[in-house]
Amino acid sequence: MNAAPDENFTLETLLAVRHWSDKLVSFRLSRPAGFRFIPGQFARLGLPQGTGKLWRAYSMVSAPWDDYLEFFSILVPDGQFTSRLKAMQAGDTLLLDNKANGFFTADRLPNAQQLWLLATGTGLAPYLSILQQPELWQRFEHIVLVHGVREAGDLAYQAEIAALRSHPLWAGHGHKLIYLPVVTRHAPAGMLDARIPALIDDGRLAAAAGLRPSPEHSRFMVCGNPQMVASTFAALVKQGYSLSRLKSPGQIVLENGW
Ligand SMILES: Cc1cc2nc3c(=O)[nH]c(=O)nc-3n(C[C@H](O)[C@H](O)[C@H](O)COP(=O)(O)OP(=O)(O)OC[C@H]3O[C@@H](n4cnc5c(N)ncnc54)[C@H](O)[C@@H]3O)c2cc1C
Ligand SMILES: NC(=O)c1ccc[n+]([C@@H]2O[C@H](COP(=O)([O-])OP(=O)(O)OC[C@H]3O[C@@H](n4cnc5c(N)ncnc54)[C@H](OP(=O)(O)O)[C@@H]3O)[C@@H](O)[C@H]2O)c1
């Protein structure tokens, strides 16, 4: 829907809602024709609250060419925004800030052999959009998607991740994707079962991917629980990696999930 000329948001319609569990939901919103974003960026979604509005950041899950916007959200018990989101259904409306934001994009990393996409919880969201960039599949020989969650039931989007391997837009490159689910509580037999920083420290993550990471060959994106992001960064720095900056490209880019 159109915004009034003096407003910096639009009113958008919920097109579909998918509950993965009592604490995880995905939803699709109508997309204004002028809403542009780079995969990895986030939108600000709003709800009316009293005389004002309540805004929260959500990473785009969908591809830039999709005619809807998809998001993947936690449902925090008593969360100001998500306890209202939990009850919403197709046909309800949300506010969408006109501008996408953020710098958590794969173009901040120099080309290399390996791209490691490390997530906990809903930190998976930006990667689902990033993985739909055809050029990404050309730039790297191995793309490792690591999704760390508490319980196996939190491993959302497994079918969609598997389908990326046979997507026609990057035909011939889909085999590059290595998906490593990590479950820290009651892990099914054979699954990685420790926190991501520990798996980096002891080499289990590299072994599970069958790769030998090195500052020359590897790039890392890290998104999710802010304490996980900090500890993962520390684990990578210990192994000789550094933050990638505009003026001094390195191997790591970070995004706190809240
Ligand atoms: C750049 C950015 C991108 C974000 N992208 C997403 C996204 O794609 N999906 C998403 O669900 N949230 C995302 N968030 C968090 C989101 O903005 C909200 O904070 C969250 O949905 C909860 O809102 P709330 O008002 O219900 O609770 P809040 O009052 O905002 O949060 C209450 C508490 O819930 C916990 N919490 C908040 N967000 C999460 C989360 N995602 N996973 C686990 N625990 C959490 C924290 O302990 C927090 O202190 C993002 C935040 C930032 C800054
Ligand atoms: N999932 C539940 O059953 C449950 C229950 C009560 C409340 N909640 C609330 O729901 C919200 C979201 O839960 P969530 O499970 O999506 O997110 P989460 O608590 O961030 O856990 C997701 C994954 O990140 C790991 N992790 C947590 N802190 C870490 C750290 N400092 N370093 C490295 N890894 C870390 C967790 O491992 P660990 O398992 O080792 O922590 C888990 O594998 C939280 O606010 C939580 O308080 C969830």
CSV table of C-alpha atoms and ligand atoms in Angstrom, one decimal:
chain,number,residue,atom,x,y,z
A,1,MET,CA,0.0,0.0,0.0
A,2,ASN,CA,1.2,3.5,-0.6
A,3,ALA,CA,2.5,5.8,2.2
A,4,ALA,CA,1.2,9.3,2.5
A,5,PRO,CA,3.9,11.6,1.0
A,6,ASP,CA,5.1,12.8,4.4
A,7,GLU,CA,5.2,9.3,6.0
A,8,ASN,CA,8.3,7.1,6.0
A,9,PHE,CA,6.4,3.8,6.4
A,10,THR,CA,3.7,1.8,4.6
A,11,LEU,CA,0.9,-0.4,5.9
A,12,GLU,CA,1.4,-3.9,4.6
A,13,THR,CA,-0.8,-7.0,4.6
A,14,LEU,CA,0.2,-10.4,6.1
A,15,LEU,CA,-0.1,-12.8,3.2
A,16,ALA,CA,0.8,-16.0,5.0
A,17,VAL,CA,1.9,-17.2,8.5
A,18,ARG,CA,3.7,-20.4,9.2
A,19,HIS,CA,4.2,-21.6,12.8
A,20,TRP,CA,7.2,-23.9,13.1
A,21,SER,CA,6.7,-24.4,16.9
A,22,ASP,CA,5.3,-22.4,19.8
A,23,LYS,CA,8.4,-20.1,19.7
A,24,LEU,CA,9.2,-19.8,16.0
A,25,VAL,CA,7.1,-18.3,13.2
A,26,SER,CA,7.6,-17.2,9.6
A,27,PHE,CA,5.4,-14.8,7.8
A,28,ARG,CA,5.1,-13.1,4.4
A,29,LEU,CA,4.1,-9.5,4.0
A,30,SER,CA,3.0,-7.6,0.9
A,31,ARG,CA,6.0,-5.8,-0.6
A,32,PRO,CA,5.7,-2.2,-1.9
A,33,ALA,CA,7.1,-1.9,-5.4
A,34,GLY,CA,9.7,0.6,-4.2
A,35,PHE,CA,11.1,-1.4,-1.3
A,36,ARG,CA,14.6,-2.4,-2.2
A,37,PHE,CA,17.2,-4.4,-0.2
A,38,ILE,CA,20.5,-6.2,-0.4
A,39,PRO,CA,20.3,-9.8,1.0
A,40,GLY,CA,21.5,-9.7,4.6
A,41,GLN,CA,19.8,-6.4,5.4
A,42,PHE,CA,16.9,-5.9,7.8
A,43,ALA,CA,13.5,-4.1,7.7
A,44,ARG,CA,11.8,-2.3,10.6
A,45,LEU,CA,8.4,-3.6,11.2
A,46,GLY,CA,5.9,-1.8,13.4
A,47,LEU,CA,2.7,-2.1,15.3
A,48,PRO,CA,0.5,0.7,16.6
A,49,GLN,CA,0.9,1.2,20.3
A,50,GLY,CA,-1.2,3.7,22.2
A,51,THR,CA,-0.7,7.0,20.4
A,52,GLY,CA,2.7,5.9,19.0
A,53,LYS,CA,4.2,2.9,17.3
A,54,LEU,CA,6.4,-0.1,18.4
A,55,TRP,CA,9.2,-0.9,15.9
A,56,ARG,CA,11.4,-4.0,15.7
A,57,ALA,CA,14.1,-5.1,13.3
A,58,TYR,CA,13.7,-8.2,11.1
A,59,SER,CA,16.2,-9.6,8.6
A,60,MET,CA,14.7,-10.4,5.2
A,61,VAL,CA,14.5,-14.1,4.4
A,62,SER,CA,13.1,-13.8,0.9
A,63,ALA,CA,15.0,-13.0,-2.3
A,64,PRO,CA,15.3,-9.5,-3.7
A,65,TRP,CA,13.1,-10.6,-6.7
A,66,ASP,CA,10.3,-12.1,-4.7
A,67,ASP,CA,7.1,-10.0,-4.8
A,68,TYR,CA,6.6,-10.5,-1.1
A,69,LEU,CA,8.8,-10.0,2.0
A,70,GLU,CA,9.4,-13.1,4.2
A,71,PHE,CA,10.6,-13.0,7.8
A,72,PHE,CA,11.5,-15.6,10.4
A,73,SER,CA,10.8,-14.6,14.0
A,74,ILE,CA,11.2,-15.8,17.5
A,75,LEU,CA,8.1,-15.6,19.7
A,76,VAL,CA,9.4,-14.4,23.1
A,77,PRO,CA,7.0,-15.1,25.9
A,78,ASP,CA,5.8,-11.7,27.1
A,79,GLY,CA,7.9,-10.0,24.3
A,80,GLN,CA,6.4,-6.6,23.6
A,81,PHE,CA,6.2,-7.1,19.8
A,82,THR,CA,6.2,-10.9,19.3
A,83,SER,CA,3.5,-11.7,21.8
A,84,ARG,CA,1.2,-9.6,19.5
A,85,LEU,CA,2.8,-11.1,16.4
A,86,LYS,CA,2.0,-14.6,17.7
A,87,ALA,CA,-1.8,-14.0,17.4
A,88,MET,CA,-1.6,-12.4,13.9
A,89,GLN,CA,-3.1,-14.1,10.9
A,90,ALA,CA,-3.3,-13.6,7.1
A,91,GLY,CA,-5.1,-10.4,6.3
A,92,ASP,CA,-3.8,-8.6,9.4
A,93,THR,CA,-1.6,-5.6,8.8
A,94,LEU,CA,1.9,-4.5,9.9
A,95,LEU,CA,3.8,-1.3,9.4
A,96,LEU,CA,6.9,-1.4,7.2
A,97,ASP,CA,9.6,1.3,7.3
A,98,ASN,CA,10.3,2.5,3.8
A,99,LYS,CA,14.1,1.8,4.0
A,100,ALA,CA,16.0,-1.4,4.4
A,101,ASN,CA,19.0,-1.1,6.8
A,102,GLY,CA,22.2,-2.8,7.7
A,103,PHE,CA,25.7,-3.8,6.5
A,104,PHE,CA,25.6,-7.6,7.1
A,105,THR,CA,26.1,-8.4,3.4
A,106,ALA,CA,28.3,-10.9,1.6
A,107,ASP,CA,29.9,-8.2,-0.6
A,108,ARG,CA,31.8,-7.0,2.4
A,109,LEU,CA,34.0,-10.1,2.2
A,110,PRO,CA,36.7,-10.7,-0.4
A,111,ASN,CA,36.3,-13.7,-2.6
A,112,ALA,CA,37.8,-16.9,-1.3
A,113,GLN,CA,37.6,-20.7,-1.4
A,114,GLN,CA,35.2,-21.1,1.6
A,115,LEU,CA,32.3,-19.1,2.9
A,116,TRP,CA,31.1,-20.0,6.4
A,117,LEU,CA,27.6,-18.8,7.4
A,118,LEU,CA,27.3,-19.3,11.2
A,119,ALA,CA,23.9,-18.8,12.9
A,120,THR,CA,22.1,-19.5,16.1
A,121,GLY,CA,18.3,-19.4,16.3
A,122,THR,CA,16.7,-16.8,14.0
A,123,GLY,CA,20.2,-15.7,13.0
A,124,LEU,CA,19.5,-18.1,10.2
A,125,ALA,CA,17.2,-15.5,8.5
A,126,PRO,CA,19.7,-13.3,6.6
A,127,TYR,CA,21.5,-16.3,5.2
A,128,LEU,CA,18.3,-17.6,3.6
A,129,SER,CA,18.2,-14.4,1.5
A,130,ILE,CA,22.0,-14.3,1.0
A,131,LEU,CA,22.0,-17.8,-0.4
A,132,GLN,CA,19.6,-16.7,-3.1
A,133,GLN,CA,22.2,-14.4,-4.7
A,134,PRO,CA,23.3,-16.2,-7.8
A,135,GLU,CA,26.8,-14.5,-7.7
A,136,LEU,CA,27.5,-16.0,-4.3
A,137,TRP,CA,27.5,-19.5,-5.7
A,138,GLN,CA,30.1,-18.3,-8.3
A,139,ARG,CA,32.3,-16.5,-5.8
A,140,PHE,CA,33.0,-19.5,-3.4
A,141,GLU,CA,33.9,-23.2,-3.9
A,142,HIS,CA,32.4,-24.2,-0.6
A,143,ILE,CA,29.5,-22.6,1.3
A,144,VAL,CA,29.0,-23.9,4.8
A,145,LEU,CA,25.7,-23.1,6.5
A,146,VAL,CA,25.9,-23.8,10.2
A,147,HIS,CA,22.6,-23.5,12.2
A,148,GLY,CA,22.9,-23.9,16.0
A,149,VAL,CA,19.7,-24.3,18.0
A,150,ARG,CA,18.7,-25.7,21.4
A,151,GLU,CA,16.4,-28.5,20.3
A,152,ALA,CA,16.1,-30.4,17.0
A,153,GLY,CA,12.6,-29.0,16.6
A,154,ASP,CA,14.1,-25.5,16.2
A,155,LEU,CA,15.8,-26.5,12.9
A,156,ALA,CA,13.5,-24.5,10.6
A,157,TYR,CA,13.7,-24.3,6.8
A,158,GLN,CA,15.5,-27.6,6.3
A,159,ALA,CA,13.5,-28.4,3.2
A,160,GLU,CA,14.1,-25.0,1.7
A,161,ILE,CA,17.8,-25.3,2.5
A,162,ALA,CA,18.0,-28.7,0.7
A,163,ALA,CA,16.1,-27.2,-2.3
A,164,LEU,CA,18.8,-24.6,-2.7
A,165,ARG,CA,21.1,-27.3,-4.0
A,166,SER,CA,19.0,-27.8,-7.1
A,167,HIS,CA,18.0,-24.2,-7.8
A,168,PRO,CA,18.1,-23.5,-11.6
A,169,LEU,CA,19.6,-20.0,-11.1
A,170,TRP,CA,22.9,-21.5,-9.9
A,171,ALA,CA,22.7,-24.8,-11.6
A,172,GLY,CA,26.0,-26.7,-11.5
A,173,HIS,CA,27.0,-25.0,-8.2
A,174,GLY,CA,24.4,-26.2,-5.8
A,175,HIS,CA,26.6,-29.1,-4.6
A,176,LYS,CA,28.9,-26.4,-3.0
A,177,LEU,CA,26.4,-26.1,-0.1
A,178,ILE,CA,27.3,-27.9,3.1
A,179,TYR,CA,24.5,-27.7,5.7
A,180,LEU,CA,25.6,-28.4,9.3
A,181,PRO,CA,22.8,-28.4,11.9
A,182,VAL,CA,23.9,-28.1,15.5
A,183,VAL,CA,21.7,-29.1,18.4
A,184,THR,CA,22.9,-28.3,21.9
A,185,ARG,CA,20.1,-30.0,24.0
A,186,HIS,CA,19.0,-33.6,23.4
A,187,ALA,CA,20.9,-33.8,20.1
A,188,PRO,CA,19.9,-36.7,17.9
A,189,ALA,CA,22.7,-39.3,17.6
A,190,GLY,CA,25.5,-38.3,15.2
A,191,MET,CA,24.6,-34.5,15.1
A,192,LEU,CA,27.0,-31.8,16.3
A,193,ASP,CA,26.0,-31.1,19.8
A,194,ALA,CA,28.2,-28.3,21.3
A,195,ARG,CA,28.1,-24.5,21.0
A,196,ILE,CA,29.6,-23.0,17.9
A,197,PRO,CA,32.6,-21.3,19.5
A,198,ALA,CA,33.5,-24.7,21.2
A,199,LEU,CA,33.2,-26.5,17.8
A,200,ILE,CA,35.6,-23.9,16.3
A,201,ASP,CA,38.1,-24.2,19.1
A,202,ASP,CA,38.3,-28.0,19.0
A,203,GLY,CA,38.2,-28.3,15.2
A,204,ARG,CA,34.9,-30.3,15.1
A,205,LEU,CA,33.2,-27.9,12.8
A,206,ALA,CA,36.0,-28.0,10.2
A,207,ALA,CA,36.1,-31.8,10.4
A,208,ALA,CA,32.3,-32.1,10.0
A,209,ALA,CA,32.5,-29.9,6.8
A,210,GLY,CA,35.6,-31.8,5.6
A,211,LEU,CA,37.4,-28.5,5.1
A,212,ARG,CA,40.6,-26.9,6.4
A,213,PRO,CA,39.8,-23.3,7.2
A,214,SER,CA,42.6,-20.7,7.0
A,215,PRO,CA,42.8,-16.9,6.9
A,216,GLU,CA,43.8,-17.2,3.3
A,217,HIS,CA,40.9,-19.5,2.2
A,218,SER,CA,38.0,-18.8,4.6
A,219,ARG,CA,35.5,-16.1,5.2
A,220,PHE,CA,32.9,-16.0,8.0
A,221,MET,CA,29.6,-14.4,8.6
A,222,VAL,CA,28.2,-14.7,12.1
A,223,CYS,CA,24.6,-13.9,13.2
A,224,GLY,CA,22.5,-14.7,16.2
A,225,ASN,CA,22.6,-14.6,20.0
A,226,PRO,CA,24.8,-11.6,20.8
A,227,GLN,CA,26.9,-13.6,23.3
A,228,MET,CA,27.4,-16.3,20.7
A,229,VAL,CA,28.5,-13.6,18.2
A,230,ALA,CA,31.0,-12.3,20.7
A,231,SER,CA,32.4,-15.7,21.6
A,232,THR,CA,32.5,-16.9,18.0
A,233,PHE,CA,34.4,-13.7,17.0
A,234,ALA,CA,36.9,-14.3,19.9
A,235,ALA,CA,37.4,-18.0,18.8
A,236,LEU,CA,38.1,-16.8,15.2
A,237,VAL,CA,40.5,-14.1,16.2
A,238,LYS,CA,42.4,-16.7,18.2
A,239,GLN,CA,42.8,-18.6,15.0
A,240,GLY,CA,44.2,-15.6,13.1
A,241,TYR,CA,41.1,-14.1,11.4
A,242,SER,CA,40.1,-10.4,11.6
A,243,LEU,CA,37.1,-8.3,11.0
A,244,SER,CA,36.5,-7.2,7.4
A,245,ARG,CA,36.4,-3.4,7.1
A,246,LEU,CA,35.9,-1.2,4.1
A,247,LYS,CA,39.4,0.1,4.2
A,248,SER,CA,41.0,-3.2,5.4
A,249,PRO,CA,39.2,-6.2,4.1
A,250,GLY,CA,39.4,-9.2,6.5
A,251,GLN,CA,37.6,-12.5,6.9
A,252,ILE,CA,34.7,-11.8,9.3
A,253,VAL,CA,31.5,-9.8,9.4
A,254,LEU,CA,29.1,-9.9,12.4
A,255,GLU,CA,25.5,-9.1,13.2
A,256,ASN,CA,23.9,-9.3,16.6
A,257,GLY,CA,20.5,-11.0,16.4
A,258,TRP,CA,19.0,-8.6,19.0
B,1,LIG,C1,19.6,-6.0,13.2
B,1,LIG,C2,18.5,-6.9,13.9
B,1,LIG,C3,17.9,-7.9,13.1
B,1,LIG,C4,17.0,-8.7,13.7
B,1,LIG,N1,16.4,-9.7,13.0
B,1,LIG,C5,15.5,-10.6,13.6
B,1,LIG,C6,15.0,-11.7,12.9
B,1,LIG,O1,15.2,-11.8,11.7
B,1,LIG,N2,14.1,-12.5,13.6
B,1,LIG,C7,13.8,-12.3,14.9
B,1,LIG,O2,13.1,-13.1,15.5
B,1,LIG,N3,14.3,-11.3,15.6
B,1,LIG,C8,15.2,-10.4,15.0
B,1,LIG,N4,15.7,-9.4,15.7
B,1,LIG,C9,15.1,-9.1,17.1
B,1,LIG,C10,13.8,-8.4,16.9
B,1,LIG,O3,14.0,-7.1,16.6
B,1,LIG,C11,13.0,-8.5,18.3
B,1,LIG,O4,13.8,-8.1,19.3
B,1,LIG,C12,12.4,-9.9,18.6
B,1,LIG,O5,11.6,-10.3,17.6
B,1,LIG,C13,11.7,-9.9,19.9
B,1,LIG,O6,10.8,-8.7,20.0
B,1,LIG,P1,9.9,-8.5,21.3
B,1,LIG,O7,9.5,-7.1,21.3
B,1,LIG,O8,8.9,-9.5,21.4
B,1,LIG,O9,10.9,-8.7,22.5
B,1,LIG,P2,12.1,-7.7,22.9
B,1,LIG,O10,11.7,-6.9,24.0
B,1,LIG,O11,12.7,-7.0,21.7
B,1,LIG,O12,13.2,-8.8,23.4
B,1,LIG,C14,13.1,-9.5,24.6
B,1,LIG,C15,14.2,-10.5,24.8
B,1,LIG,O13,14.0,-11.6,23.9
B,1,LIG,C16,15.2,-12.1,23.5
B,1,LIG,N5,15.3,-12.1,22.0
B,1,LIG,C17,15.0,-11.0,21.2
B,1,LIG,N6,15.1,-11.4,19.9
B,1,LIG,C18,15.5,-12.7,19.9
B,1,LIG,C19,15.7,-13.6,18.9
B,1,LIG,N7,15.6,-13.3,17.6
B,1,LIG,N8,16.0,-14.9,19.2
B,1,LIG,C20,16.1,-15.2,20.5
B,1,LIG,N9,15.9,-14.4,21.6
B,1,LIG,C21,15.6,-13.1,21.3
B,1,LIG,C22,16.3,-11.2,24.1
B,1,LIG,O14,16.7,-11.9,25.3
B,1,LIG,C23,15.6,-10.0,24.4
B,1,LIG,O15,16.2,-9.2,25.4
B,1,LIG,C24,16.6,-8.5,15.1
B,1,LIG,C25,17.2,-7.5,15.8
B,1,LIG,C26,18.2,-6.7,15.2
B,1,LIG,C27,18.8,-5.6,16.0
B,2,LIG,N1,14.2,-22.9,23.5
B,2,LIG,C1,13.6,-23.0,24.6
B,2,LIG,O1,13.1,-24.1,25.0
B,2,LIG,C2,13.4,-21.8,25.5
B,2,LIG,C3,13.0,-22.0,26.8
B,2,LIG,C4,12.8,-20.9,27.6
B,2,LIG,C5,13.1,-19.6,27.1
B,2,LIG,N2,13.5,-19.5,25.9
B,2,LIG,C6,13.8,-18.1,25.4
B,2,LIG,O2,13.6,-18.1,24.0
B,2,LIG,C7,14.6,-17.2,23.4
B,2,LIG,C8,15.2,-17.8,22.2
B,2,LIG,O3,15.7,-19.1,22.5
B,2,LIG,P1,16.6,-19.8,21.4
B,2,LIG,O4,16.7,-21.2,21.8
B,2,LIG,O5,16.0,-19.5,20.0
B,2,LIG,O6,18.0,-18.9,21.4
B,2,LIG,P2,19.3,-19.1,22.2
B,2,LIG,O7,19.0,-19.2,23.7
B,2,LIG,O8,20.2,-18.0,21.7
B,2,LIG,O9,19.9,-20.5,21.7
B,2,LIG,C9,20.2,-20.9,20.4
B,2,LIG,C10,21.5,-21.6,20.3
B,2,LIG,O10,22.6,-20.7,20.7
B,2,LIG,C11,23.4,-21.3,21.7
B,2,LIG,N3,23.9,-20.3,22.6
B,2,LIG,C12,23.3,-19.6,23.5
B,2,LIG,N4,24.1,-18.7,24.1
B,2,LIG,C13,25.3,-18.9,23.6
B,2,LIG,C14,26.6,-18.4,23.8
B,2,LIG,N5,26.9,-17.4,24.7
B,2,LIG,N6,27.6,-18.8,23.0
B,2,LIG,C15,27.4,-19.7,22.1
B,2,LIG,N7,26.3,-20.3,21.8
B,2,LIG,C16,25.2,-19.9,22.6
B,2,LIG,C17,22.4,-22.2,22.4
B,2,LIG,O11,23.2,-23.2,23.1
B,2,LIG,P3,22.7,-23.7,24.6
B,2,LIG,O12,21.6,-24.7,24.4
B,2,LIG,O13,23.9,-24.3,25.1
B,2,LIG,O14,22.3,-22.5,25.4
B,2,LIG,C18,21.6,-22.8,21.3
B,2,LIG,O15,22.3,-23.8,20.7
B,2,LIG,C19,15.5,-16.8,24.5
B,2,LIG,O16,15.2,-15.5,24.9
B,2,LIG,C20,15.3,-17.8,25.6
B,2,LIG,O17,15.5,-17.1,26.8
B,2,LIG,C21,13.7,-20.5,25.1
